[in-house]
């Protein structure tokens, strides 16, 4: 595992257990399949507040920024 993914995995530890579980499952399933752009996008999502991040993940992907749509769908499926 790369150092960057290790740092991201640490940043996935959130104040909300629901987010911890969602983000951990996502990384467990997809960390080796993500390209650099997706990793950048995931890191930008992690900079959001827990409330905002959970709202984005739980929303309909059609309402999310088009550039993040595929990544949000992957998180939701994990």
N, CA, C and O atoms as a MOPAC input file, in Angstrom:
PM7 MOZYME 1SCF
protein

 N      0.84900 1    -1.18100 1     0.00000 1
 C      0.00000 1     0.00000 1     0.00000 1
 C      0.89400 1     1.24300 1     0.00000 1
 O      1.90200 1     1.29300 1     0.70400 1
 N      0.52100 1     2.21700 1    -0.77700 1
 C      1.32700 1     3.42300 1    -0.85700 1
 C      1.14300 1     4.27900 1     0.39300 1
 O      0.15100 1     4.16500 1     1.11300 1
 N      2.12300 1     5.13100 1     0.62400 1
 C      2.05100 1     6.05200 1     1.77400 1
 C      0.83600 1     6.96200 1     1.65700 1
 O      0.19400 1     7.28800 1     2.65600 1
 N      0.52900 1     7.36600 1     0.43500 1
 C     -0.61100 1     8.25900 1     0.23800 1
 C     -1.90700 1     7.57100 1     0.66000 1
 O     -2.73000 1     8.17200 1     1.35100 1
 N     -2.09000 1     6.33700 1     0.25600 1
 C     -3.29700 1     5.60200 1     0.63500 1
 C     -3.33000 1     5.38400 1     2.14900 1
 O     -4.40100 1     5.44000 1     2.75300 1
 N     -2.19600 1     5.14000 1     2.75700 1
 C     -2.14500 1     4.99300 1     4.21400 1
 C     -2.60500 1     6.27400 1     4.90100 1
 O     -3.35900 1     6.22400 1     5.87300 1
 N     -2.15100 1     7.42900 1     4.39400 1
 C     -2.58400 1     8.71800 1     4.97100 1
 C     -4.08000 1     8.92100 1     4.75800 1
 O     -4.78200 1     9.39500 1     5.65200 1
 N     -4.55900 1     8.56500 1     3.58500 1
 C     -5.99000 1     8.70700 1     3.29500 1
 C     -6.79700 1     7.80500 1     4.21600 1
 O     -7.82800 1     8.21300 1     4.75100 1
 N     -6.32900 1     6.59300 1     4.39600 1
 C     -7.01800 1     5.65200 1     5.28600 1
 C     -7.12500 1     6.24400 1     6.70300 1
 O     -8.15700 1     6.10200 1     7.35900 1
 N     -6.07600 1     6.89400 1     7.16100 1
 C     -6.10400 1     7.53800 1     8.48000 1
 C     -7.12500 1     8.68100 1     8.49600 1
 O     -7.84200 1     8.85200 1     9.48200 1
 N     -7.19400 1     9.45600 1     7.42100 1
 C     -8.13600 1    10.57400 1     7.34300 1
 C     -9.58600 1    10.10800 1     7.28700 1
 O    -10.49700 1    10.89000 1     7.56000 1
 N     -9.81100 1     8.84800 1     6.93900 1
 C    -11.17100 1     8.30700 1     6.88400 1
 C    -11.75800 1     8.07100 1     8.26800 1
 O    -12.95100 1     7.79800 1     8.40200 1
 N    -10.93300 1     8.17500 1     9.28400 1
 C    -11.42600 1     8.04300 1    10.65700 1
 C    -12.14400 1     9.33700 1    11.01200 1
 O    -11.51900 1    10.37700 1    11.21800 1
 N    -13.45100 1     9.25400 1    11.07800 1
 C    -14.26800 1    10.44000 1    11.23700 1
 C    -14.98000 1    10.44000 1    12.58100 1
 O    -14.86200 1     9.49400 1    13.36100 1
 N    -15.71800 1    11.50600 1    12.84200 1
 C    -16.48800 1    11.61800 1    14.06800 1
 C    -17.77800 1    10.82200 1    14.03400 1
 O    -18.36100 1    10.54100 1    15.08100 1
 N    -18.22700 1    10.45800 1    12.85300 1
 C    -19.45400 1     9.68400 1    12.71100 1
 C    -19.10900 1     8.24200 1    12.34900 1
 O    -18.41300 1     7.99100 1    11.36500 1
 N    -19.59000 1     7.31400 1    13.13700 1
 C    -19.31000 1     5.90500 1    12.89500 1
 C    -19.78000 1     5.48200 1    11.50300 1
 O    -19.11000 1     4.69500 1    10.83400 1
 N    -20.92600 1     6.00300 1    11.06800 1
 C    -21.44600 1     5.65400 1     9.74800 1
 C    -20.43100 1     5.99500 1     8.65300 1
 O    -20.21200 1     5.20600 1     7.73400 1
 N    -19.82800 1     7.15300 1     8.75800 1
 C    -18.81300 1     7.55400 1     7.77600 1
 C    -17.57700 1     6.67700 1     7.87500 1
 O    -17.02600 1     6.26600 1     6.85400 1
 N    -17.13600 1     6.38500 1     9.09200 1
 C    -15.98600 1     5.49700 1     9.27500 1
 C    -16.20800 1     4.19300 1     8.52100 1
 O    -15.33600 1     3.73800 1     7.78000 1
 N    -17.37400 1     3.60200 1     8.71400 1
 C    -17.66500 1     2.31200 1     8.09600 1
 C    -17.75800 1     2.40300 1     6.58400 1
 O    -17.20600 1     1.56500 1     5.87000 1
 N    -18.45600 1     3.41900 1     6.09700 1
 C    -18.59300 1     3.59700 1     4.64800 1
 C    -17.23800 1     3.80500 1     3.97200 1
 O    -16.93100 1     3.16300 1     2.96700 1
 N    -16.45400 1     4.68300 1     4.51800 1
 C    -15.17100 1     5.02600 1     3.90200 1
 C    -14.17400 1     3.88100 1     4.00900 1
 O    -13.40300 1     3.64400 1     3.07900 1
 N    -14.18100 1     3.17000 1     5.12900 1
 C    -13.28200 1     2.02800 1     5.29600 1
 C    -13.62300 1     0.92400 1     4.29800 1
 O    -12.73400 1     0.36400 1     3.65700 1
 N    -14.91300 1     0.61500 1     4.17000 1
 C    -15.32100 1    -0.41800 1     3.20500 1
 C    -14.95300 1    -0.02200 1     1.78700 1
 O    -14.50700 1    -0.85400 1     0.99600 1
 N    -15.14000 1     1.25500 1     1.46800 1
 C    -14.78800 1     1.74100 1     0.14200 1
 C    -13.29800 1     1.53200 1    -0.12900 1
 O    -12.93100 1     0.98300 1    -1.16800 1
 N    -12.44900 1     1.95900 1     0.78100 1
 C    -11.00900 1     1.80100 1     0.57700 1
 C    -10.59300 1     0.33600 1     0.55800 1
 O     -9.73200 1    -0.05000 1    -0.23200 1
 N    -11.18400 1    -0.47500 1     1.40800 1
 C    -10.85800 1    -1.90400 1     1.41000 1
 C    -11.14900 1    -2.53300 1     0.05000 1
 O    -10.41300 1    -3.40300 1    -0.41600 1
 N    -12.21500 1    -2.08700 1    -0.56600 1
 C    -12.64400 1    -2.68100 1    -1.83300 1
 C    -11.93100 1    -2.08400 1    -3.04900 1
 O    -11.60000 1    -2.80800 1    -3.98800 1
 N    -11.69400 1    -0.76700 1    -3.04000 1
 C    -11.25300 1    -0.08700 1    -4.25900 1
 C     -9.86900 1     0.56100 1    -4.20400 1
 O     -9.42700 1     1.10500 1    -5.21600 1
 N     -9.17300 1     0.52900 1    -3.08100 1
 C     -7.92800 1     1.30400 1    -2.98700 1
 C     -6.92600 1     0.97100 1    -4.09500 1
 O     -6.24400 1     1.86800 1    -4.59200 1
 N     -6.82800 1    -0.26400 1    -4.47700 1
 C     -5.85100 1    -0.63200 1    -5.51500 1
 C     -6.35700 1    -0.34900 1    -6.92800 1
 O     -5.59200 1    -0.43700 1    -7.88900 1
 N     -7.63100 1    -0.01100 1    -7.06100 1
 C     -8.21600 1     0.23200 1    -8.37800 1
 C     -8.36100 1     1.71800 1    -8.72000 1
 O     -8.66400 1     2.06600 1    -9.86100 1
 N     -8.14700 1     2.58700 1    -7.73900 1
 C     -8.34300 1     4.01800 1    -7.96200 1
 C     -7.19000 1     4.60900 1    -8.76100 1
 O     -6.02500 1     4.27600 1    -8.54400 1
 N     -7.54000 1     5.49300 1    -9.69100 1
 C     -6.49400 1     6.21400 1   -10.41100 1
 C     -6.17200 1     7.50300 1    -9.65600 1
 O     -6.83800 1     7.83800 1    -8.67600 1
 N     -5.16300 1     8.21300 1   -10.10800 1
 C     -4.70700 1     9.42800 1    -9.40100 1
 C     -5.80900 1    10.47300 1    -9.29400 1
 O     -5.94500 1    11.12900 1    -8.26100 1
 N     -6.59100 1    10.63200 1   -10.34800 1
 C     -7.67100 1    11.61500 1   -10.33100 1
 C     -8.71600 1    11.24400 1    -9.27300 1
 O     -9.19200 1    12.11100 1    -8.54000 1
 N     -9.06700 1     9.97200 1    -9.19300 1
 C    -10.03700 1     9.53800 1    -8.20200 1
 C     -9.50000 1     9.69600 1    -6.78100 1
 O    -10.24300 1    10.05300 1    -5.86800 1
 N     -8.22500 1     9.43200 1    -6.60200 1
 C     -7.62100 1     9.63100 1    -5.28600 1
 C     -7.66100 1    11.10600 1    -4.91000 1
 O     -7.96800 1    11.44700 1    -3.76800 1
 N     -7.35300 1    11.98400 1    -5.86200 1
 C     -7.43600 1    13.43000 1    -5.61500 1
 C     -8.85900 1    13.82700 1    -5.23100 1
 O     -9.06600 1    14.59300 1    -4.29000 1
 N     -9.83000 1    13.30300 1    -5.96300 1
 C    -11.22900 1    13.62000 1    -5.67800 1
 C    -11.63300 1    13.10400 1    -4.29400 1
 O    -12.33300 1    13.78800 1    -3.54800 1
 N    -11.19100 1    11.90400 1    -3.96500 1
 C    -11.51700 1    11.33700 1    -2.66100 1
 C    -10.92300 1    12.18300 1    -1.54500 1
 O    -11.57200 1    12.42100 1    -0.52700 1
 N     -9.68700 1    12.63500 1    -1.73800 1
 C     -9.06800 1    13.50600 1    -0.73500 1
 C     -9.83300 1    14.81100 1    -0.59200 1
 O     -9.96100 1    15.32900 1     0.51700 1
 N    -10.34100 1    15.34800 1    -1.68600 1
 C    -11.11600 1    16.59100 1    -1.58000 1
 C    -12.42200 1    16.34600 1    -0.83800 1
 O    -12.88500 1    17.21800 1    -0.10300 1
 N    -13.02400 1    15.17300 1    -1.01800 1
 C    -14.22100 1    14.83700 1    -0.25000 1
 C    -13.91200 1    14.75300 1     1.23700 1
 O    -14.71600 1    15.16900 1     2.07200 1
 N    -12.74600 1    14.21100 1     1.56300 1
 C    -12.37000 1    14.06800 1     2.96900 1
 C    -12.14400 1    15.40600 1     3.66200 1
 O    -12.13800 1    15.47500 1     4.89100 1
 N    -11.95800 1    16.46100 1     2.88700 1
 C    -11.77300 1    17.78200 1     3.49100 1
 C    -13.10200 1    18.40800 1     3.92400 1
 O    -13.11700 1    19.42500 1     4.61700 1
 N    -14.20900 1    17.79700 1     3.51500 1
 C    -15.53000 1    18.30100 1     3.90200 1
 C    -15.84300 1    17.93300 1     5.34700 1
 O    -15.23800 1    17.02600 1     5.91800 1
 N    -16.78800 1    18.64700 1     5.91900 1
 C    -17.25000 1    18.30300 1     7.26800 1
 C    -17.98100 1    16.96100 1     7.21800 1
 O    -18.44700 1    16.53900 1     6.16000 1
 N    -18.07400 1    16.30700 1     8.35400 1
 C    -18.76900 1    15.01900 1     8.41300 1
 C    -20.19900 1    15.14400 1     7.90200 1
 O    -20.67000 1    14.30500 1     7.13500 1
 N    -20.87300 1    16.18400 1     8.32900 1
 C    -22.27200 1    16.40400 1     7.93200 1
 C    -22.39900 1    16.53900 1     6.41800 1
 O    -23.25900 1    15.90600 1     5.80500 1
 N    -21.55200 1    17.35500 1     5.82100 1
 C    -21.60900 1    17.57000 1     4.37300 1
 C    -21.22300 1    16.31200 1     3.60500 1
 O    -21.85000 1    15.97500 1     2.60100 1
 N    -20.19500 1    15.62100 1     4.07600 1
 C    -19.75000 1    14.40300 1     3.40500 1
 C    -20.82600 1    13.32900 1     3.45000 1
 O    -21.08800 1    12.67400 1     2.44100 1
 N    -21.44800 1    13.14100 1     4.59800 1
 C    -22.51300 1    12.14800 1     4.71100 1
 C    -23.69200 1    12.51300 1     3.81100 1
 O    -24.29000 1    11.63900 1     3.18400 1
 N    -24.02200 1    13.78700 1     3.74800 1
 C    -25.12300 1    14.23200 1     2.88800 1
 C    -24.82400 1    13.93000 1     1.42100 1
 O    -25.71500 1    13.50300 1     0.68600 1
 N    -23.59600 1    14.14300 1     0.99300 1
 C    -23.22700 1    13.87200 1    -0.39800 1
 C    -23.29200 1    12.37700 1    -0.68300 1
 O    -23.81400 1    11.96600 1    -1.71900 1
 N    -22.77200 1    11.57100 1     0.21900 1
 C    -22.75200 1    10.12400 1     0.00700 1
 C    -24.16600 1     9.54200 1     0.01700 1
 O    -24.46900 1     8.61900 1    -0.73900 1
 N    -25.01800 1    10.08000 1     0.86900 1
 C    -26.37800 1     9.55200 1     0.98400 1
 C    -27.33900 1    10.12800 1    -0.04600 1
 O    -28.47800 1     9.67400 1    -0.15300 1
 N    -26.89400 1    11.11800 1    -0.80200 1
 C    -27.78600 1    11.74000 1    -1.78000 1
 C    -27.82000 1    10.93600 1    -3.06900 1
 O    -27.06700 1     9.98000 1    -3.25400 1
 N    -28.68700 1    11.33800 1    -3.92100 1
 C    -28.77900 1    10.76400 1    -5.25400 1
 C    -27.57000 1    11.24600 1    -6.05400 1
 O    -27.32700 1    12.45100 1    -6.12300 1
 N    -26.80600 1    10.33500 1    -6.65900 1
 C    -25.61200 1    10.75600 1    -7.40600 1
 C    -25.91200 1    11.76200 1    -8.52000 1
 O    -25.01600 1    12.48300 1    -8.96000 1
 N    -27.14700 1    11.81200 1    -8.97200 1
 C    -27.51300 1    12.76000 1   -10.02200 1
 C    -27.41900 1    14.20500 1    -9.53400 1
 O    -27.28200 1    15.12300 1   -10.34200 1
 N    -27.49200 1    14.41000 1    -8.21500 1
 C    -27.45500 1    15.76400 1    -7.66700 1
 C    -26.03900 1    16.21900 1    -7.32700 1
 O    -25.83200 1    17.36500 1    -6.92700 1
 N    -25.06500 1    15.32700 1    -7.48600 1
 C    -23.67600 1    15.60500 1    -7.13600 1
 C    -22.94300 1    16.15900 1    -8.35000 1
 O    -23.31800 1    15.88600 1    -9.49000 1
 N    -21.90900 1    16.92800 1    -8.10300 1
 C    -21.05000 1    17.43800 1    -9.16700 1
 C    -20.69000 1    16.29300 1   -10.10800 1
 O    -20.30300 1    15.21600 1    -9.65200 1
 N    -20.81100 1    16.51200 1   -11.39500 1
 C    -20.59000 1    15.45000 1   -12.38200 1
 C    -19.20600 1    14.82100 1   -12.27100 1
 O    -19.05300 1    13.62500 1   -12.51700 1
 N    -18.20800 1    15.59700 1   -11.90900 1
 C    -16.85300 1    15.05400 1   -11.81300 1
 C    -16.71400 1    14.07300 1   -10.64500 1
 O    -15.80900 1    13.23800 1   -10.64600 1
 N    -17.60000 1    14.16400 1    -9.65500 1
 C    -17.54800 1    13.29000 1    -8.49000 1
 C    -18.55400 1    12.14200 1    -8.55500 1
 O    -18.54000 1    11.24900 1    -7.70800 1
 N    -19.41900 1    12.16900 1    -9.55500 1
 C    -20.52200 1    11.22600 1    -9.64500 1
 C    -20.05000 1     9.76800 1    -9.58000 1
 O    -20.58400 1     8.98800 1    -8.79200 1
 N    -19.07100 1     9.39400 1   -10.38400 1
 C    -18.59100 1     8.00300 1   -10.43100 1
 C    -17.99300 1     7.57900 1    -9.08400 1
 O    -18.24200 1     6.46800 1    -8.61600 1
 N    -17.22100 1     8.44900 1    -8.47500 1
 C    -16.60900 1     8.13700 1    -7.18300 1
 C    -17.67800 1     7.96500 1    -6.10100 1
 O    -17.58700 1     7.03900 1    -5.29500 1
 N    -18.66400 1     8.82100 1    -6.06800 1
 C    -19.75500 1     8.72300 1    -5.09000 1
 C    -20.50900 1     7.41800 1    -5.29100 1
 O    -20.88500 1     6.76500 1    -4.31700 1
 N    -20.73300 1     7.03100 1    -6.53600 1
 C    -21.42000 1     5.76500 1    -6.80500 1
 C    -20.59800 1     4.58500 1    -6.26600 1
 O    -21.16000 1     3.64300 1    -5.70700 1
 N    -19.29000 1     4.63400 1    -6.43000 1
 C    -18.43500 1     3.56600 1    -5.90000 1
 C    -18.51600 1     3.49700 1    -4.37200 1
 O    -18.58700 1     2.41400 1    -3.79200 1
 N    -18.50600 1     4.65700 1    -3.73900 1
 C    -18.60900 1     4.70000 1    -2.27500 1
 C    -19.95000 1     4.12000 1    -1.83900 1
 O    -20.01000 1     3.35200 1    -0.87900 1
 N    -21.01900 1     4.48100 1    -2.53300 1
 C    -22.34400 1     3.99200 1    -2.17700 1
 C    -22.46700 1     2.47700 1    -2.36100 1
 O    -23.17300 1     1.81600 1    -1.59900 1
 N    -21.79100 1     1.93300 1    -3.35500 1
 C    -21.87100 1     0.49200 1    -3.62800 1
 C    -21.00800 1    -0.34400 1    -2.69600 1
 O    -21.20400 1    -1.55500 1    -2.58600 1
 N    -20.06600 1     0.28300 1    -2.03600 1
 C    -19.14000 1    -0.51200 1    -1.21200 1
 C    -19.71700 1    -0.90700 1     0.12100 1
 O    -19.04800 1    -1.57500 1     0.91000 1

